[in-house]
PDB file of C-alpha atoms in Angstrom:
ATOM      1  CA  UNK M 760      18.436 -58.001 -10.442  1.00 71.00           C
ATOM      2  CA  UNK M 761      18.647 -61.769  -9.287  1.00 83.00           C
ATOM      3  CA  UNK M 762      22.390 -63.013  -8.961  1.00 94.00           C
ATOM      4  CA  UNK M 763      23.305 -66.733 -10.161  1.00 97.00           C
ATOM      5  CA  UNK M 764      21.445 -69.676  -9.534  1.00 98.00           C
ATOM      6  CA  UNK M 765      22.381 -72.962  -9.070  1.00 98.00           C
ATOM      7  CA  UNK M 766      20.506 -76.138  -8.537  1.00 98.00           C
ATOM      8  CA  UNK M 767      20.685 -78.115  -6.677  1.00 98.00           C
ATOM      9  CA  UNK M 768      22.870 -76.976  -3.962  1.00 97.00           C
ATOM     10  CA  UNK M 769      23.623 -80.739  -2.749  1.00 97.00           C
ATOM     11  CA  UNK M 770      24.315 -84.045  -4.352  1.00 97.00           C
ATOM     12  CA  UNK M 771      25.257 -87.332  -3.431  1.00 98.00           C
ATOM     13  CA  UNK M 772      25.620 -90.181  -6.282  1.00 98.00           C
ATOM     14  CA  UNK M 773      27.581 -93.344  -6.535  1.00 98.00           C
ATOM     15  CA  UNK M 774      30.136 -94.319  -8.983  1.00 98.00           C
ATOM     16  CA  UNK M 775      29.201 -95.175 -12.404  1.00 98.00           C
ATOM     17  CA  UNK M 776      26.073 -92.746 -12.042  1.00 98.00           C
ATOM     18  CA  UNK M 777      26.066 -89.741 -14.169  1.00 98.00           C
ATOM     19  CA  UNK M 778      24.635 -86.158 -12.913  1.00 98.00           C
ATOM     20  CA  UNK M 779      22.772 -82.777 -14.711  1.00 98.00           C
ATOM     21  CA  UNK M 780      23.873 -79.564 -12.914  1.00 98.00           C
ATOM     22  CA  UNK M 781      22.028 -76.311 -13.767  1.00 98.00           C
ATOM     23  CA  UNK M 782      22.973 -72.724 -13.931  1.00 98.00           C
ATOM     24  CA  UNK M 783      20.528 -69.562 -14.499  1.00 98.00           C
ATOM     25  CA  UNK M 784      22.877 -66.589 -15.345  1.00 97.00           C
ATOM     26  CA  UNK M 785      22.293 -62.947 -14.359  1.00 96.00           C
ATOM     27  CA  UNK M 786      19.668 -61.419 -16.768  1.00 94.00           C
ATOM     28  CA  UNK M 787      21.519 -60.542 -19.976  1.00 91.00           C
ATOM     29  CA  UNK M 788      24.305 -61.912 -19.368  1.00 92.00           C
ATOM     30  CA  UNK M 789      25.157 -64.760 -22.126  1.00 92.00           C
ATOM     31  CA  UNK M 790      28.415 -66.005 -21.133  1.00 93.00           C
ATOM     32  CA  UNK M 791      28.125 -68.778 -18.495  1.00 96.00           C
ATOM     33  CA  UNK M 792      31.533 -70.822 -17.499  1.00 96.00           C
ATOM     34  CA  UNK M 793      32.186 -73.614 -14.936  1.00 98.00           C
ATOM     35  CA  UNK M 794      34.530 -74.129 -12.701  1.00 98.00           C
ATOM     36  CA  UNK M 795      35.714 -77.233 -10.018  1.00 98.00           C
ATOM     37  CA  UNK M 796      36.523 -76.632  -6.556  1.00 97.00           C
ATOM     38  CA  UNK M 797      38.468 -79.260  -4.480  1.00 94.00           C
ATOM     39  CA  UNK M 798      40.870 -78.855  -1.715  1.00 89.00           C
ATOM     40  CA  UNK M 799      43.414 -80.766  -3.729  1.00 86.00           C
ATOM     41  CA  UNK M 800      43.346 -78.867  -7.199  1.00 89.00           C
ATOM     42  CA  UNK M 801      41.576 -75.574  -6.126  1.00 92.00           C
ATOM     43  CA  UNK M 802      39.336 -73.505  -8.392  1.00 95.00           C
ATOM     44  CA  UNK M 803      39.943 -75.220 -11.983  1.00 96.00           C
ATOM     45  CA  UNK M 804      38.606 -73.717 -15.224  1.00 96.00           C
ATOM     46  CA  UNK M 805      35.724 -76.836 -17.101  1.00 97.00           C
ATOM     47  CA  UNK M 806      34.301 -74.728 -19.800  1.00 95.00           C
ATOM     48  CA  UNK M 807      32.593 -71.601 -21.207  1.00 94.00           C
ATOM     49  CA  UNK M 808      29.679 -71.217 -22.971  1.00 94.00           C
ATOM     50  CA  UNK M 809      28.560 -68.141 -25.017  1.00 92.00           C
ATOM     51  CA  UNK M 810      25.170 -67.616 -27.253  1.00 91.00           C
ATOM     52  CA  UNK M 811      24.711 -71.810 -27.063  1.00 94.00           C
ATOM     53  CA  UNK M 812      28.813 -72.533 -28.450  1.00 94.00           C
ATOM     54  CA  UNK M 813      31.899 -73.860 -26.352  1.00 94.00           C
ATOM     55  CA  UNK M 814      34.200 -70.999 -26.534  1.00 90.00           C
ATOM     56  CA  UNK M 815      37.216 -72.315 -24.072  1.00 89.00           C
ATOM     57  CA  UNK M 816      37.338 -75.547 -22.430  1.00 93.00           C
ATOM     58  CA  UNK M 817      39.764 -76.875 -19.568  1.00 94.00           C
ATOM     59  CA  UNK M 818      41.807 -79.955 -19.441  1.00 94.00           C
ATOM     60  CA  UNK M 819      39.110 -82.101 -17.979  1.00 97.00           C
ATOM     61  CA  UNK M 820      38.245 -85.602 -19.369  1.00 97.00           C
ATOM     62  CA  UNK M 821      35.200 -86.126 -21.769  1.00 97.00           C
ATOM     63  CA  UNK M 822      33.204 -87.433 -19.273  1.00 98.00           C
ATOM     64  CA  UNK M 823      32.338 -83.447 -18.215  1.00 98.00           C
ATOM     65  CA  UNK M 824      30.443 -81.960 -20.872  1.00 98.00           C
ATOM     66  CA  UNK M 825      28.074 -78.910 -20.716  1.00 98.00           C
ATOM     67  CA  UNK M 826      25.666 -76.971 -23.213  1.00 98.00           C
ATOM     68  CA  UNK M 827      23.717 -73.752 -22.952  1.00 98.00           C
ATOM     69  CA  UNK M 828      20.122 -72.753 -24.254  1.00 98.00           C
ATOM     70  CA  UNK M 829      18.669 -70.031 -26.182  1.00 97.00           C
ATOM     71  CA  UNK M 830      17.566 -68.404 -22.422  1.00 96.00           C
ATOM     72  CA  UNK M 831      21.763 -68.660 -21.624  1.00 96.00           C
ATOM     73  CA  UNK M 832      20.902 -70.939 -18.996  1.00 98.00           C
ATOM     74  CA  UNK M 833      23.541 -73.796 -18.907  1.00 98.00           C
ATOM     75  CA  UNK M 834      24.168 -77.456 -18.069  1.00 98.00           C
ATOM     76  CA  UNK M 835      26.926 -79.357 -17.197  1.00 98.00           C
ATOM     77  CA  UNK M 836      26.607 -83.064 -17.040  1.00 98.00           C
ATOM     78  CA  UNK M 837      29.607 -85.274 -15.612  1.00 98.00           C
ATOM     79  CA  UNK M 838      29.000 -88.925 -16.743  1.00 96.00           C
ATOM     80  CA  UNK M 839      30.219 -92.360 -15.182  1.00 97.00           C
ATOM     81  CA  UNK M 840      31.299 -90.320 -11.906  1.00 98.00           C
ATOM     82  CA  UNK M 841      34.504 -91.499 -10.328  1.00 98.00           C
ATOM     83  CA  UNK M 842      34.947 -90.563  -6.794  1.00 97.00           C
ATOM     84  CA  UNK M 843      37.653 -87.893  -7.165  1.00 96.00           C
ATOM     85  CA  UNK M 844      34.675 -85.898  -8.751  1.00 97.00           C
ATOM     86  CA  UNK M 845      33.622 -84.828  -5.748  1.00 97.00           C
ATOM     87  CA  UNK M 846      33.591 -81.150  -5.699  1.00 97.00           C
ATOM     88  CA  UNK M 847      31.909 -77.967  -5.788  1.00 98.00           C
ATOM     89  CA  UNK M 848      30.927 -76.793  -8.989  1.00 98.00           C
ATOM     90  CA  UNK M 849      30.601 -73.175  -9.633  1.00 98.00           C
ATOM     91  CA  UNK M 850      29.444 -71.408 -12.691  1.00 98.00           C
ATOM     92  CA  UNK M 851      29.744 -67.716 -13.365  1.00 97.00           C
ATOM     93  CA  UNK M 852      27.957 -65.707 -15.479  1.00 95.00           C
ATOM     94  CA  UNK M 853      29.510 -62.847 -17.446  1.00 92.00           C
ATOM     95  CA  UNK M 854      28.028 -59.825 -19.799  1.00 85.00           C
ATOM     96  CA  UNK M 855      29.510 -59.712 -22.957  1.00 69.00           C
ATOM     97  CA  UNK M 856      29.171 -56.109 -22.813  1.00 53.00           C
ATOM     98  CA  UNK M 857      31.355 -55.752 -19.580  1.00 53.00           C
ATOM     99  CA  UNK M 858      34.894 -55.158 -21.297  1.00 53.00           C
ATOM    100  CA  UNK M 859      36.571 -56.189 -17.915  1.00 66.00           C
ATOM    101  CA  UNK M 860      34.767 -59.279 -18.147  1.00 74.00           C
ATOM    102  CA  UNK M 861      33.562 -59.680 -14.434  1.00 88.00           C
ATOM    103  CA  UNK M 862      32.489 -62.989 -13.733  1.00 92.00           C
ATOM    104  CA  UNK M 863      29.587 -63.297 -10.993  1.00 95.00           C
ATOM    105  CA  UNK M 864      29.579 -66.619  -9.139  1.00 97.00           C
ATOM    106  CA  UNK M 865      26.826 -69.015  -8.170  1.00 98.00           C
ATOM    107  CA  UNK M 866      26.882 -70.276  -4.818  1.00 97.00           C
ATOM    108  CA  UNK M 867      27.885 -73.745  -6.301  1.00 98.00           C
ATOM    109  CA  UNK M 868      26.276 -77.308  -6.666  1.00 98.00           C
ATOM    110  CA  UNK M 869      28.299 -79.549  -3.681  1.00 98.00           C
ATOM    111  CA  UNK M 870      28.522 -83.227  -5.200  1.00 98.00           C
ATOM    112  CA  UNK M 871      29.520 -85.860  -3.271  1.00 98.00           C
ATOM    113  CA  UNK M 872      30.211 -89.236  -5.230  1.00 98.00           C
ATOM    114  CA  UNK M 873      30.134 -92.259  -2.821  1.00 97.00           C
TER     115      UNK M 873
ATOM    116  CA  UNK A1461      42.876 -93.335   1.638  1.00 40.00           C
ATOM    117  CA  UNK A1462      44.076 -90.007   2.868  1.00 43.00           C
ATOM    118  CA  UNK A1463      43.615 -87.059   0.925  1.00 44.00           C
ATOM    119  CA  UNK A1464      46.148 -84.416   0.023  1.00 51.00           C
ATOM    120  CA  UNK A1465      44.873 -80.998  -0.345  1.00 60.00           C
ATOM    121  CA  UNK A1466      46.776 -77.702  -1.593  1.00 67.00           C
ATOM    122  CA  UNK A1467      48.811 -76.308   1.616  1.00 73.00           C
ATOM    123  CA  UNK A1468      47.290 -72.740   1.420  1.00 84.00           C
ATOM    124  CA  UNK A1469      49.348 -69.949   2.701  1.00 91.00           C
ATOM    125  CA  UNK A1470      48.173 -68.401   6.027  1.00 94.00           C
ATOM    126  CA  UNK A1471      48.503 -64.565   6.684  1.00 96.00           C
ATOM    127  CA  UNK A1472      46.863 -63.806  10.363  1.00 97.00           C
ATOM    128  CA  UNK A1473      46.799 -60.385  11.357  1.00 97.00           C
ATOM    129  CA  UNK A1474      45.500 -58.122  14.304  1.00 98.00           C
ATOM    130  CA  UNK A1475      42.325 -56.415  13.685  1.00 98.00           C
ATOM    131  CA  UNK A1476      43.112 -52.889  12.443  1.00 98.00           C
ATOM    132  CA  UNK A1477      46.271 -53.523  10.782  1.00 98.00           C
ATOM    133  CA  UNK A1478      46.905 -53.656   7.058  1.00 98.00           C
ATOM    134  CA  UNK A1479      47.356 -57.311   5.410  1.00 97.00           C
ATOM    135  CA  UNK A1480      49.201 -57.618   2.224  1.00 97.00           C
ATOM    136  CA  UNK A1481      48.480 -61.012  -0.122  1.00 96.00           C
ATOM    137  CA  UNK A1482      50.900 -61.858  -2.827  1.00 95.00           C
ATOM    138  CA  UNK A1483      50.607 -63.773  -5.801  1.00 94.00           C
ATOM    139  CA  UNK A1484      52.273 -64.284  -9.118  1.00 94.00           C
ATOM    140  CA  UNK A1485      50.673 -65.163 -12.689  1.00 93.00           C
ATOM    141  CA  UNK A1486      51.890 -67.454 -15.238  1.00 90.00           C
ATOM    142  CA  UNK A1487      50.938 -66.027 -18.736  1.00 89.00           C
ATOM    143  CA  UNK A1488      52.612 -62.755 -20.319  1.00 88.00           C
ATOM    144  CA  UNK A1489      49.922 -62.032 -22.516  1.00 89.00           C
ATOM    145  CA  UNK A1490      46.905 -61.904 -19.600  1.00 90.00           C
ATOM    146  CA  UNK A1491      45.456 -58.907 -19.376  1.00 90.00           C
ATOM    147  CA  UNK A1492      42.987 -59.100 -16.284  1.00 92.00           C
ATOM    148  CA  UNK A1493      43.434 -59.819 -13.070  1.00 95.00           C
ATOM    149  CA  UNK A1494      40.804 -60.024 -10.719  1.00 95.00           C
ATOM    150  CA  UNK A1495      41.030 -60.482  -6.868  1.00 97.00           C
ATOM    151  CA  UNK A1496      38.133 -63.056  -5.087  1.00 97.00           C
ATOM    152  CA  UNK A1497      37.581 -62.992  -1.691  1.00 98.00           C
ATOM    153  CA  UNK A1498      35.428 -66.598  -0.686  1.00 97.00           C
ATOM    154  CA  UNK A1499      34.284 -66.814   2.906  1.00 96.00           C
ATOM    155  CA  UNK A1500      33.825 -70.390   4.018  1.00 93.00           C
ATOM    156  CA  UNK A1501      30.932 -72.117   2.477  1.00 91.00           C
ATOM    157  CA  UNK A1502      30.059 -69.361   0.127  1.00 94.00           C
ATOM    158  CA  UNK A1503      30.569 -68.091  -3.179  1.00 96.00           C
ATOM    159  CA  UNK A1504      33.788 -66.156  -4.342  1.00 97.00           C
ATOM    160  CA  UNK A1505      32.878 -62.764  -4.826  1.00 96.00           C
ATOM    161  CA  UNK A1506      35.076 -60.095  -6.677  1.00 96.00           C
ATOM    162  CA  UNK A1507      36.759 -57.388  -4.201  1.00 97.00           C
ATOM    163  CA  UNK A1508      39.049 -55.488  -6.821  1.00 97.00           C
ATOM    164  CA  UNK A1509      40.246 -55.749 -10.168  1.00 95.00           C
ATOM    165  CA  UNK A1510      43.026 -54.654 -12.336  1.00 95.00           C
ATOM    166  CA  UNK A1511      43.750 -54.351 -16.189  1.00 93.00           C
ATOM    167  CA  UNK A1512      47.326 -54.696 -17.531  1.00 93.00           C
ATOM    168  CA  UNK A1513      47.358 -51.106 -18.895  1.00 94.00           C
ATOM    169  CA  UNK A1514      47.276 -49.948 -15.141  1.00 96.00           C
ATOM    170  CA  UNK A1515      49.786 -50.711 -11.945  1.00 97.00           C
ATOM    171  CA  UNK A1516      47.614 -50.126  -8.916  1.00 98.00           C
ATOM    172  CA  UNK A1517      44.298 -49.692  -8.506  1.00 98.00           C
ATOM    173  CA  UNK A1518      42.503 -48.775  -5.385  1.00 98.00           C
ATOM    174  CA  UNK A1519      39.186 -49.598  -3.741  1.00 96.00           C
ATOM    175  CA  UNK A1520      37.389 -49.117  -0.732  1.00 94.00           C
ATOM    176  CA  UNK A1521      40.058 -50.651   1.835  1.00 97.00           C
ATOM    177  CA  UNK A1522      41.642 -52.420  -0.910  1.00 98.00           C
ATOM    178  CA  UNK A1523      44.502 -51.705  -3.035  1.00 98.00           C
ATOM    179  CA  UNK A1524      46.089 -54.211  -5.901  1.00 98.00           C
ATOM    180  CA  UNK A1525      49.566 -53.859  -7.538  1.00 98.00           C
ATOM    181  CA  UNK A1526      50.576 -55.086 -10.836  1.00 97.00           C
ATOM    182  CA  UNK A1527      54.322 -55.549 -11.431  1.00 96.00           C
ATOM    183  CA  UNK A1528      54.171 -56.906 -15.173  1.00 94.00           C
ATOM    184  CA  UNK A1529      58.061 -57.281 -15.385  1.00 94.00           C
ATOM    185  CA  UNK A1530      58.061 -59.976 -12.664  1.00 94.00           C
ATOM    186  CA  UNK A1531      54.597 -60.904 -12.887  1.00 94.00           C
ATOM    187  CA  UNK A1532      53.658 -60.210  -9.487  1.00 95.00           C
ATOM    188  CA  UNK A1533      50.255 -59.407  -7.989  1.00 96.00           C
ATOM    189  CA  UNK A1534      49.681 -57.561  -4.560  1.00 97.00           C
ATOM    190  CA  UNK A1535      46.490 -57.016  -2.695  1.00 97.00           C
ATOM    191  CA  UNK A1536      46.446 -54.654   0.133  1.00 98.00           C
ATOM    192  CA  UNK A1537      43.699 -54.539   2.855  1.00 98.00           C
ATOM    193  CA  UNK A1538      43.537 -51.638   4.917  1.00 98.00           C
ATOM    194  CA  UNK A1539      42.336 -51.874   8.605  1.00 98.00           C
ATOM    195  CA  UNK A1540      41.403 -55.149   8.769  1.00 98.00           C
ATOM    196  CA  UNK A1541      38.038 -56.162  10.577  1.00 97.00           C
ATOM    197  CA  UNK A1542      37.275 -59.884  11.643  1.00 97.00           C
ATOM    198  CA  UNK A1543      34.646 -59.480   8.413  1.00 97.00           C
ATOM    199  CA  UNK A1544      37.830 -59.790   5.877  1.00 98.00           C
ATOM    200  CA  UNK A1545      38.802 -63.290   7.449  1.00 98.00           C
ATOM    201  CA  UNK A1546      38.673 -65.771   4.146  1.00 97.00           C
ATOM    202  CA  UNK A1547      40.750 -66.945   1.365  1.00 96.00           C
ATOM    203  CA  UNK A1548      41.538 -64.620  -1.085  1.00 97.00           C
ATOM    204  CA  UNK A1549      42.301 -65.640  -4.880  1.00 96.00           C
ATOM    205  CA  UNK A1550      43.985 -63.977  -7.259  1.00 95.00           C
ATOM    206  CA  UNK A1551      43.333 -65.027 -10.794  1.00 95.00           C
ATOM    207  CA  UNK A1552      44.548 -64.158 -14.602  1.00 94.00           C
ATOM    208  CA  UNK A1553      42.420 -63.823 -17.584  1.00 89.00           C
ATOM    209  CA  UNK A1554      43.979 -65.799 -20.619  1.00 75.00           C
ATOM    210  CA  UNK A1555      41.352 -65.453 -23.185  1.00 75.00           C
ATOM    211  CA  UNK A1556      37.713 -65.041 -23.232  1.00 78.00           C
ATOM    212  CA  UNK A1557      36.095 -66.040 -20.018  1.00 83.00           C
ATOM    213  CA  UNK A1558      38.744 -68.303 -19.019  1.00 88.00           C
ATOM    214  CA  UNK A1559      39.966 -67.347 -15.370  1.00 92.00           C
ATOM    215  CA  UNK A1560      42.824 -68.985 -14.261  1.00 93.00           C
ATOM    216  CA  UNK A1561      43.168 -69.138 -10.124  1.00 94.00           C
ATOM    217  CA  UNK A1562      46.194 -68.934  -7.904  1.00 93.00           C
ATOM    218  CA  UNK A1563      45.941 -71.642  -4.812  1.00 93.00           C
ATOM    219  CA  UNK A1564      44.386 -68.959  -2.912  1.00 94.00           C
ATOM    220  CA  UNK A1565      45.619 -67.328   1.092  1.00 95.00           C
ATOM    221  CA  UNK A1566      43.684 -67.921   4.191  1.00 96.00           C
ATOM    222  CA  UNK A1567      43.583 -64.379   5.842  1.00 97.00           C
ATOM    223  CA  UNK A1568      43.023 -64.355   9.440  1.00 97.00           C
ATOM    224  CA  UNK A1569      42.015 -61.332  11.163  1.00 98.00           C
ATOM    225  CA  UNK A1570      42.545 -61.593  15.109  1.00 96.00           C
ATOM    226  CA  UNK A1571      40.315 -59.331  17.304  1.00 93.00           C
TER     227      UNK A1571
END
């Protein structure tokens, strides 16, 4: 099975712009979670989608949003970018049938905001 | 300006020795605790996990202990190898698939 795929791998944007990141989960996985990783805050949960519905949300401003499509692929969007949004954005997929909720991570999208 | 990062604890061990990484969690309602290894520039990878109905779980060269009374977790890596050098994160599952991660511990295995 192919792993979790994130595109693009690298992005450079300027303040005020918006950005969309994409995540394709492992085939058959219906849950996709997004995390932000920074040197200052570590790994922080953004939100989780399951069957096209947001199930959980972390403590991030409304500029961070996401969605999930019927094929379980997910996108996250960050509007009005700030310098502090520079980070590695990771998505993780999980099978609803997996009682351990094991999450498999993608390689991430590294976003640099100038 | 200068950015301030998390000060991650660092554990240095000699190749072949055991390494013990400790972690605390915050929510007594958490029922699932995975440990992830992240090598520099790579994705986090699950190395072992434990559920709250267990005190101990063993894998290949790794053992995780869970002490629910004091909300402590520990990860032991036996017979360390240079390839074990990485950042190790504990995490707790509060609800759904939301994981709350610890700050991480840097493990350096010296050969």
